Amino acid sequence: AEKLPEIINDSVCPVDAKEELLDECESIWKQMEECQSKLMLLGTETLQKSDAKLSLLMMRVKALTAEYNQWQKRSPEIISTNPDVLVALGKEELQKVKNDLEMVLSTVQSKNKKIEEDLKREQQWHEEQEQILDALNGIEEEMKKQVVQFSEKRAFQELENKMLKLRAYKEELLNALGEFLEEHFPLPEKGGSAKKKKNSSEEPAVQLITLHEILEILINKLMSTPHEPYLTINDSFWPPYIELLLRYGIALRHPEDPNRIRLEAFHQ
């Protein structure tokens, strides 16, 4: 910043001008002392003994009011008409103003510099926060992907575990059903036949299947082809087992073909 122009340091006024200014100041000071003495005497003479304090205050108010009105009517007076004195006073006043302005300028420059430094720090902090925010957003996206993958993997694993449990339970039920049926519903003759051929060649008899096998075939037919669950009865199906299933509502006969049966859809 440019400095204010230097003022010529010639504030030392001539001796005659200085003495003249001092004389005028002493004269004015004496006039002020005389006025003050008159006011004090006037206030002392008008005091009343009954209420001295209030009267004194009232007199001071009147004196101050009169002085105020007098100052309002007066116009500023030049202390001295001597050009040398006025020039010296003007230079001194300008020098004071110059010093004050330089001080203000230095203060403003210092504040501006501090504000610039604060601004740079704030901008740097803002950039760092944006970088941190970007990094956190990236971490969040990565975590979301990992969570989704982990959730899908966990759900798939849980589903697979449930399927394994269901398969194990199914095998357990089928084994229990097979043992129950083999114990309580055996074939009429172990290794026996449903009928024998009457011709002379004596062809081998048809091998009967167990009730467990009949139920398993019906179940597989219903689950694999639910739109066509009927099964055609052949010679390997022992008729008493078929009647048993039909009588207790486990199997149903086709409404148009009595040689076809299906398993009742208990799961629906």
mmCIF file of C-alpha atoms in Angstrom:
data_model
loop_
_atom_site.group_PDB
_atom_site.id
_atom_site.type_symbol
_atom_site.label_atom_id
_atom_site.label_comp_id
_atom_site.label_asym_id
_atom_site.label_seq_id
_atom_site.Cartn_x
_atom_site.Cartn_y
_atom_site.Cartn_z
ATOM 1 C CA ALA A 1 0.000 0.000 0.000
ATOM 2 C CA GLU A 2 1.162 3.474 -0.728
ATOM 3 C CA LYS A 3 2.096 5.544 2.270
ATOM 4 C CA LEU A 4 0.523 8.886 2.888
ATOM 5 C CA PRO A 5 2.625 11.801 1.690
ATOM 6 C CA GLU A 6 5.009 13.112 4.263
ATOM 7 C CA ILE A 7 4.079 16.454 5.744
ATOM 8 C CA ILE A 8 6.866 19.002 6.002
ATOM 9 C CA ASN A 9 7.912 18.967 9.616
ATOM 10 C CA ASP A 10 7.980 22.677 10.146
ATOM 11 C CA SER A 11 5.618 22.834 13.082
ATOM 12 C CA VAL A 12 7.968 25.042 15.059
ATOM 13 C CA CYS A 13 6.390 28.462 14.745
ATOM 14 C CA PRO A 14 8.318 31.733 15.218
ATOM 15 C CA VAL A 15 8.936 32.957 18.777
ATOM 16 C CA ASP A 16 6.756 36.046 18.408
ATOM 17 C CA ALA A 17 3.786 33.988 17.132
ATOM 18 C CA LYS A 18 4.146 31.471 19.957
ATOM 19 C CA GLU A 19 4.289 34.177 22.623
ATOM 20 C CA GLU A 20 1.275 35.891 21.075
ATOM 21 C CA LEU A 21 -0.697 32.614 21.146
ATOM 22 C CA LEU A 22 0.268 31.995 24.784
ATOM 23 C CA ASP A 23 -0.813 35.510 25.754
ATOM 24 C CA GLU A 24 -4.193 35.044 24.085
ATOM 25 C CA CYS A 25 -4.695 31.695 25.858
ATOM 26 C CA GLU A 26 -3.834 33.234 29.249
ATOM 27 C CA SER A 27 -6.263 36.076 28.593
ATOM 28 C CA ILE A 28 -9.089 33.671 27.748
ATOM 29 C CA TRP A 29 -8.274 31.540 30.802
ATOM 30 C CA LYS A 30 -8.474 34.582 33.087
ATOM 31 C CA GLN A 31 -11.867 35.499 31.609
ATOM 32 C CA MET A 32 -13.121 31.993 32.305
ATOM 33 C CA GLU A 33 -11.905 32.174 35.919
ATOM 34 C CA GLU A 34 -13.681 35.490 36.419
ATOM 35 C CA CYS A 35 -16.937 34.111 35.024
ATOM 36 C CA GLN A 36 -16.642 31.062 37.249
ATOM 37 C CA SER A 37 -16.073 33.236 40.336
ATOM 38 C CA LYS A 38 -19.107 35.368 39.515
ATOM 39 C CA LEU A 39 -21.263 32.307 39.117
ATOM 40 C CA MET A 40 -20.081 30.879 42.427
ATOM 41 C CA LEU A 41 -20.728 34.203 44.201
ATOM 42 C CA LEU A 42 -24.151 34.475 42.595
ATOM 43 C CA GLY A 43 -25.053 30.979 43.687
ATOM 44 C CA THR A 44 -23.822 31.669 47.248
ATOM 45 C CA GLU A 45 -25.813 34.874 47.614
ATOM 46 C CA THR A 46 -29.116 33.303 46.539
ATOM 47 C CA LEU A 47 -28.886 30.209 48.716
ATOM 48 C CA GLN A 48 -31.669 29.761 51.247
ATOM 49 C CA LYS A 49 -31.056 28.228 54.615
ATOM 50 C CA SER A 50 -34.278 26.145 54.584
ATOM 51 C CA ASP A 51 -33.386 24.231 51.452
ATOM 52 C CA ALA A 52 -29.759 25.073 50.588
ATOM 53 C CA LYS A 53 -29.066 21.895 48.612
ATOM 54 C CA LEU A 54 -32.121 22.165 46.379
ATOM 55 C CA SER A 55 -31.506 25.859 45.761
ATOM 56 C CA LEU A 56 -27.894 25.179 44.843
ATOM 57 C CA LEU A 57 -28.932 22.532 42.369
ATOM 58 C CA MET A 58 -31.537 24.828 40.842
ATOM 59 C CA MET A 59 -28.942 27.563 40.440
ATOM 60 C CA ARG A 60 -26.547 25.165 38.750
ATOM 61 C CA VAL A 61 -29.281 24.086 36.361
ATOM 62 C CA LYS A 62 -30.030 27.694 35.481
ATOM 63 C CA ALA A 63 -26.342 28.473 35.014
ATOM 64 C CA LEU A 64 -25.775 25.435 32.802
ATOM 65 C CA THR A 65 -28.885 26.232 30.782
ATOM 66 C CA ALA A 66 -27.723 29.792 30.255
ATOM 67 C CA GLU A 67 -24.261 28.596 29.280
ATOM 68 C CA TYR A 68 -25.765 26.073 26.880
ATOM 69 C CA ASN A 69 -27.911 28.714 25.208
ATOM 70 C CA GLN A 70 -24.916 31.034 24.979
ATOM 71 C CA TRP A 71 -22.797 28.337 23.316
ATOM 72 C CA GLN A 72 -25.612 27.599 20.876
ATOM 73 C CA LYS A 73 -25.659 31.216 19.751
ATOM 74 C CA ARG A 74 -21.868 31.577 19.461
ATOM 75 C CA SER A 75 -19.960 30.733 16.363
ATOM 76 C CA PRO A 76 -16.439 29.258 16.458
ATOM 77 C CA GLU A 77 -13.745 31.882 16.891
ATOM 78 C CA ILE A 78 -10.254 31.664 15.575
ATOM 79 C CA ILE A 79 -7.759 31.549 18.411
ATOM 80 C CA SER A 80 -5.250 33.650 16.556
ATOM 81 C CA THR A 81 -5.161 35.586 13.338
ATOM 82 C CA ASN A 82 -1.428 35.256 12.961
ATOM 83 C CA PRO A 83 -0.716 33.316 9.702
ATOM 84 C CA ASP A 84 2.410 31.683 11.105
ATOM 85 C CA VAL A 85 0.475 30.284 14.073
ATOM 86 C CA LEU A 86 -2.329 29.013 11.867
ATOM 87 C CA VAL A 87 0.102 27.341 9.448
ATOM 88 C CA ALA A 88 1.969 25.667 12.311
ATOM 89 C CA LEU A 89 -1.285 24.415 13.887
ATOM 90 C CA GLY A 90 -2.541 23.191 10.509
ATOM 91 C CA LYS A 91 0.646 21.249 9.880
ATOM 92 C CA GLU A 92 0.513 19.690 13.314
ATOM 93 C CA GLU A 93 -3.118 18.681 12.851
ATOM 94 C CA LEU A 94 -2.404 17.225 9.409
ATOM 95 C CA GLN A 95 0.505 15.264 10.828
ATOM 96 C CA LYS A 96 -1.780 13.786 13.489
ATOM 97 C CA VAL A 97 -4.358 12.871 10.854
ATOM 98 C CA LYS A 98 -1.620 11.316 8.713
ATOM 99 C CA ASN A 99 -0.371 9.225 11.625
ATOM 100 C CA ASP A 100 -3.897 8.084 12.447
ATOM 101 C CA LEU A 101 -4.577 7.126 8.826
ATOM 102 C CA GLU A 102 -1.310 5.200 8.597
ATOM 103 C CA MET A 103 -2.238 3.336 11.755
ATOM 104 C CA VAL A 104 -5.682 2.548 10.358
ATOM 105 C CA LEU A 105 -4.129 1.437 7.051
ATOM 106 C CA SER A 106 -1.676 -0.847 8.845
ATOM 107 C CA THR A 107 -4.521 -2.341 10.917
ATOM 108 C CA VAL A 108 -6.667 -2.938 7.828
ATOM 109 C CA GLN A 109 -3.775 -4.558 5.955
ATOM 110 C CA SER A 110 -3.067 -6.810 8.921
ATOM 111 C CA LYS A 111 -6.720 -7.811 9.118
ATOM 112 C CA ASN A 112 -6.844 -8.462 5.367
ATOM 113 C CA LYS A 113 -3.758 -10.648 5.592
ATOM 114 C CA LYS A 114 -5.252 -12.608 8.472
ATOM 115 C CA ILE A 115 -8.534 -12.988 6.576
ATOM 116 C CA GLU A 116 -6.653 -14.283 3.520
ATOM 117 C CA GLU A 117 -4.805 -16.815 5.662
ATOM 118 C CA ASP A 118 -8.067 -17.909 7.285
ATOM 119 C CA LEU A 119 -9.645 -18.213 3.847
ATOM 120 C CA LYS A 120 -6.798 -20.408 2.606
ATOM 121 C CA ARG A 121 -7.095 -22.628 5.679
ATOM 122 C CA GLU A 122 -10.859 -22.892 5.229
ATOM 123 C CA GLN A 123 -10.457 -23.777 1.549
ATOM 124 C CA GLN A 124 -7.851 -26.407 2.393
ATOM 125 C CA TRP A 125 -10.096 -27.805 5.121
ATOM 126 C CA HIS A 126 -13.016 -27.834 2.679
ATOM 127 C CA GLU A 127 -10.977 -29.749 0.097
ATOM 128 C CA GLU A 128 -9.868 -32.252 2.747
ATOM 129 C CA GLN A 129 -13.458 -32.729 3.867
ATOM 130 C CA GLU A 130 -14.548 -33.315 0.265
ATOM 131 C CA GLN A 131 -11.805 -35.913 -0.153
ATOM 132 C CA ILE A 132 -12.844 -37.608 3.081
ATOM 133 C CA LEU A 133 -16.485 -37.516 1.955
ATOM 134 C CA ASP A 134 -15.595 -39.086 -1.391
ATOM 135 C CA ALA A 135 -13.584 -41.777 0.374
ATOM 136 C CA LEU A 136 -16.458 -42.474 2.776
ATOM 137 C CA ASN A 137 -18.927 -42.643 -0.115
ATOM 138 C CA GLY A 138 -16.664 -45.154 -1.843
ATOM 139 C CA ILE A 139 -16.395 -47.215 1.341
ATOM 140 C CA GLU A 140 -20.172 -47.043 1.780
ATOM 141 C CA GLU A 141 -20.785 -48.290 -1.761
ATOM 142 C CA GLU A 142 -18.283 -51.093 -1.261
ATOM 143 C CA MET A 143 -19.868 -52.019 2.063
ATOM 144 C CA LYS A 144 -23.320 -52.043 0.439
ATOM 145 C CA LYS A 145 -22.057 -54.418 -2.244
ATOM 146 C CA GLN A 146 -20.432 -56.642 0.370
ATOM 147 C CA VAL A 147 -23.589 -56.601 2.485
ATOM 148 C CA VAL A 148 -25.734 -57.515 -0.520
ATOM 149 C CA GLN A 149 -23.347 -60.286 -1.516
ATOM 150 C CA PHE A 150 -23.132 -61.502 2.064
ATOM 151 C CA SER A 151 -26.927 -61.369 2.424
ATOM 152 C CA GLU A 152 -27.442 -63.258 -0.837
ATOM 153 C CA LYS A 153 -24.807 -65.804 0.113
ATOM 154 C CA ARG A 154 -26.263 -66.192 3.585
ATOM 155 C CA ALA A 155 -29.806 -66.521 2.231
ATOM 156 C CA PHE A 156 -28.643 -69.092 -0.320
ATOM 157 C CA GLN A 157 -26.786 -70.994 2.373
ATOM 158 C CA GLU A 158 -29.807 -70.917 4.679
ATOM 159 C CA LEU A 159 -32.030 -72.111 1.839
ATOM 160 C CA GLU A 160 -29.574 -74.868 1.023
ATOM 161 C CA ASN A 161 -29.482 -75.918 4.686
ATOM 162 C CA LYS A 162 -33.290 -75.975 4.767
ATOM 163 C CA MET A 163 -33.367 -78.102 1.617
ATOM 164 C CA LEU A 164 -30.849 -80.506 3.128
ATOM 165 C CA LYS A 165 -32.928 -80.710 6.292
ATOM 166 C CA LEU A 166 -36.084 -81.265 4.246
ATOM 167 C CA ARG A 167 -34.390 -83.970 2.223
ATOM 168 C CA ALA A 168 -33.139 -85.641 5.373
ATOM 169 C CA TYR A 169 -36.599 -85.361 6.922
ATOM 170 C CA LYS A 170 -38.142 -86.726 3.721
ATOM 171 C CA GLU A 171 -35.760 -89.678 3.739
ATOM 172 C CA GLU A 172 -36.530 -90.259 7.395
ATOM 173 C CA LEU A 173 -40.270 -90.187 6.742
ATOM 174 C CA LEU A 174 -39.952 -92.477 3.735
ATOM 175 C CA ASN A 175 -37.828 -94.917 5.702
ATOM 176 C CA ALA A 176 -40.281 -94.867 8.598
ATOM 177 C CA LEU A 177 -43.187 -95.311 6.176
ATOM 178 C CA GLY A 178 -41.400 -98.159 4.423
ATOM 179 C CA GLU A 179 -40.681 -99.938 7.700
ATOM 180 C CA PHE A 180 -44.270 -99.482 8.834
ATOM 181 C CA LEU A 181 -45.709 -100.723 5.544
ATOM 182 C CA GLU A 182 -43.338 -103.694 5.351
ATOM 183 C CA GLU A 183 -44.277 -104.673 8.867
ATOM 184 C CA HIS A 184 -48.053 -104.235 8.675
ATOM 185 C CA PHE A 185 -48.737 -104.602 4.925
ATOM 186 C CA PRO A 186 -46.494 -107.399 3.575
ATOM 187 C CA LEU A 187 -47.005 -109.075 0.233
ATOM 188 C CA PRO A 188 -49.312 -112.078 0.275
ATOM 189 C CA GLU A 189 -46.430 -114.392 -0.441
ATOM 190 C CA LYS A 190 -42.805 -113.422 -0.247
ATOM 191 C CA GLY A 191 -41.625 -113.639 -3.774
ATOM 192 C CA GLY A 192 -45.158 -114.868 -4.723
ATOM 193 C CA SER A 193 -47.014 -114.165 -7.931
ATOM 194 C CA ALA A 194 -50.324 -112.540 -8.731
ATOM 195 C CA LYS A 195 -51.422 -115.299 -11.090
ATOM 196 C CA LYS A 196 -50.012 -118.127 -13.119
ATOM 197 C CA LYS A 197 -50.452 -118.719 -16.779
ATOM 198 C CA LYS A 198 -52.545 -121.756 -17.663
ATOM 199 C CA ASN A 199 -50.750 -122.604 -20.869
ATOM 200 C CA SER A 200 -48.347 -125.439 -21.020
ATOM 201 C CA SER A 201 -45.310 -123.246 -21.332
ATOM 202 C CA GLU A 202 -45.840 -121.926 -17.720
ATOM 203 C CA GLU A 203 -44.426 -118.426 -18.236
ATOM 204 C CA PRO A 204 -42.954 -116.839 -15.117
ATOM 205 C CA ALA A 205 -45.434 -115.057 -12.789
ATOM 206 C CA VAL A 206 -45.649 -111.245 -12.562
ATOM 207 C CA GLN A 207 -43.661 -109.862 -9.613
ATOM 208 C CA LEU A 208 -45.885 -107.895 -7.205
ATOM 209 C CA ILE A 209 -44.719 -104.608 -5.798
ATOM 210 C CA THR A 210 -45.109 -103.554 -2.187
ATOM 211 C CA LEU A 211 -47.541 -100.986 -0.879
ATOM 212 C CA HIS A 212 -44.553 -98.749 -0.131
ATOM 213 C CA GLU A 213 -43.512 -98.866 -3.766
ATOM 214 C CA ILE A 214 -47.070 -98.140 -4.930
ATOM 215 C CA LEU A 215 -47.247 -95.024 -2.743
ATOM 216 C CA GLU A 216 -43.808 -93.893 -3.872
ATOM 217 C CA ILE A 217 -44.821 -94.233 -7.543
ATOM 218 C CA LEU A 218 -48.030 -92.249 -6.925
ATOM 219 C CA ILE A 219 -46.151 -89.515 -5.058
ATOM 220 C CA ASN A 220 -43.506 -89.156 -7.776
ATOM 221 C CA LYS A 221 -46.207 -89.063 -10.465
ATOM 222 C CA LEU A 222 -48.094 -86.308 -8.650
ATOM 223 C CA MET A 223 -44.980 -84.172 -8.050
ATOM 224 C CA SER A 224 -43.371 -84.638 -11.479
ATOM 225 C CA THR A 225 -46.524 -84.238 -13.622
ATOM 226 C CA PRO A 226 -49.172 -82.485 -11.516
ATOM 227 C CA HIS A 227 -51.202 -81.773 -14.669
ATOM 228 C CA GLU A 228 -51.430 -85.548 -15.365
ATOM 229 C CA PRO A 229 -51.130 -87.349 -12.008
ATOM 230 C CA TYR A 230 -53.031 -90.539 -12.979
ATOM 231 C CA LEU A 231 -51.264 -93.875 -13.027
ATOM 232 C CA THR A 232 -52.411 -96.954 -14.983
ATOM 233 C CA ILE A 233 -52.859 -100.068 -12.876
ATOM 234 C CA ASN A 234 -51.088 -103.204 -14.128
ATOM 235 C CA ASP A 235 -50.712 -106.783 -12.893
ATOM 236 C CA SER A 236 -47.869 -105.840 -10.517
ATOM 237 C CA PHE A 237 -50.315 -103.864 -8.331
ATOM 238 C CA TRP A 238 -51.963 -106.187 -5.812
ATOM 239 C CA PRO A 239 -55.756 -105.439 -5.944
ATOM 240 C CA PRO A 240 -56.313 -105.484 -2.138
ATOM 241 C CA TYR A 241 -53.740 -102.696 -1.787
ATOM 242 C CA ILE A 242 -55.495 -100.652 -4.465
ATOM 243 C CA GLU A 243 -58.853 -101.119 -2.737
ATOM 244 C CA LEU A 244 -57.278 -100.141 0.583
ATOM 245 C CA LEU A 245 -55.960 -96.892 -0.850
ATOM 246 C CA LEU A 246 -59.267 -96.079 -2.526
ATOM 247 C CA ARG A 247 -61.372 -96.929 0.525
ATOM 248 C CA TYR A 248 -59.427 -94.649 2.897
ATOM 249 C CA GLY A 249 -59.239 -91.709 0.461
ATOM 250 C CA ILE A 250 -55.509 -91.956 -0.090
ATOM 251 C CA ALA A 251 -55.982 -92.553 -3.818
ATOM 252 C CA LEU A 252 -58.707 -91.555 -6.261
ATOM 253 C CA ARG A 253 -59.938 -93.440 -9.350
ATOM 254 C CA HIS A 254 -60.186 -91.699 -12.693
ATOM 255 C CA PRO A 255 -63.830 -90.705 -13.335
ATOM 256 C CA GLU A 256 -63.757 -92.175 -16.858
ATOM 257 C CA ASP A 257 -61.137 -94.937 -16.634
ATOM 258 C CA PRO A 258 -61.331 -97.286 -13.587
ATOM 259 C CA ASN A 259 -57.896 -98.726 -14.377
ATOM 260 C CA ARG A 260 -56.238 -95.401 -13.630
ATOM 261 C CA ILE A 261 -55.698 -93.960 -10.138
ATOM 262 C CA ARG A 262 -54.026 -90.924 -8.654
ATOM 263 C CA LEU A 263 -52.826 -89.841 -5.238
ATOM 264 C CA GLU A 264 -55.005 -87.420 -3.294
ATOM 265 C CA ALA A 265 -53.379 -83.966 -3.340
ATOM 266 C CA PHE A 266 -52.963 -83.508 0.399
ATOM 267 C CA HIS A 267 -50.459 -80.651 -0.066
ATOM 268 C CA GLN A 268 -53.051 -78.336 -1.675
#
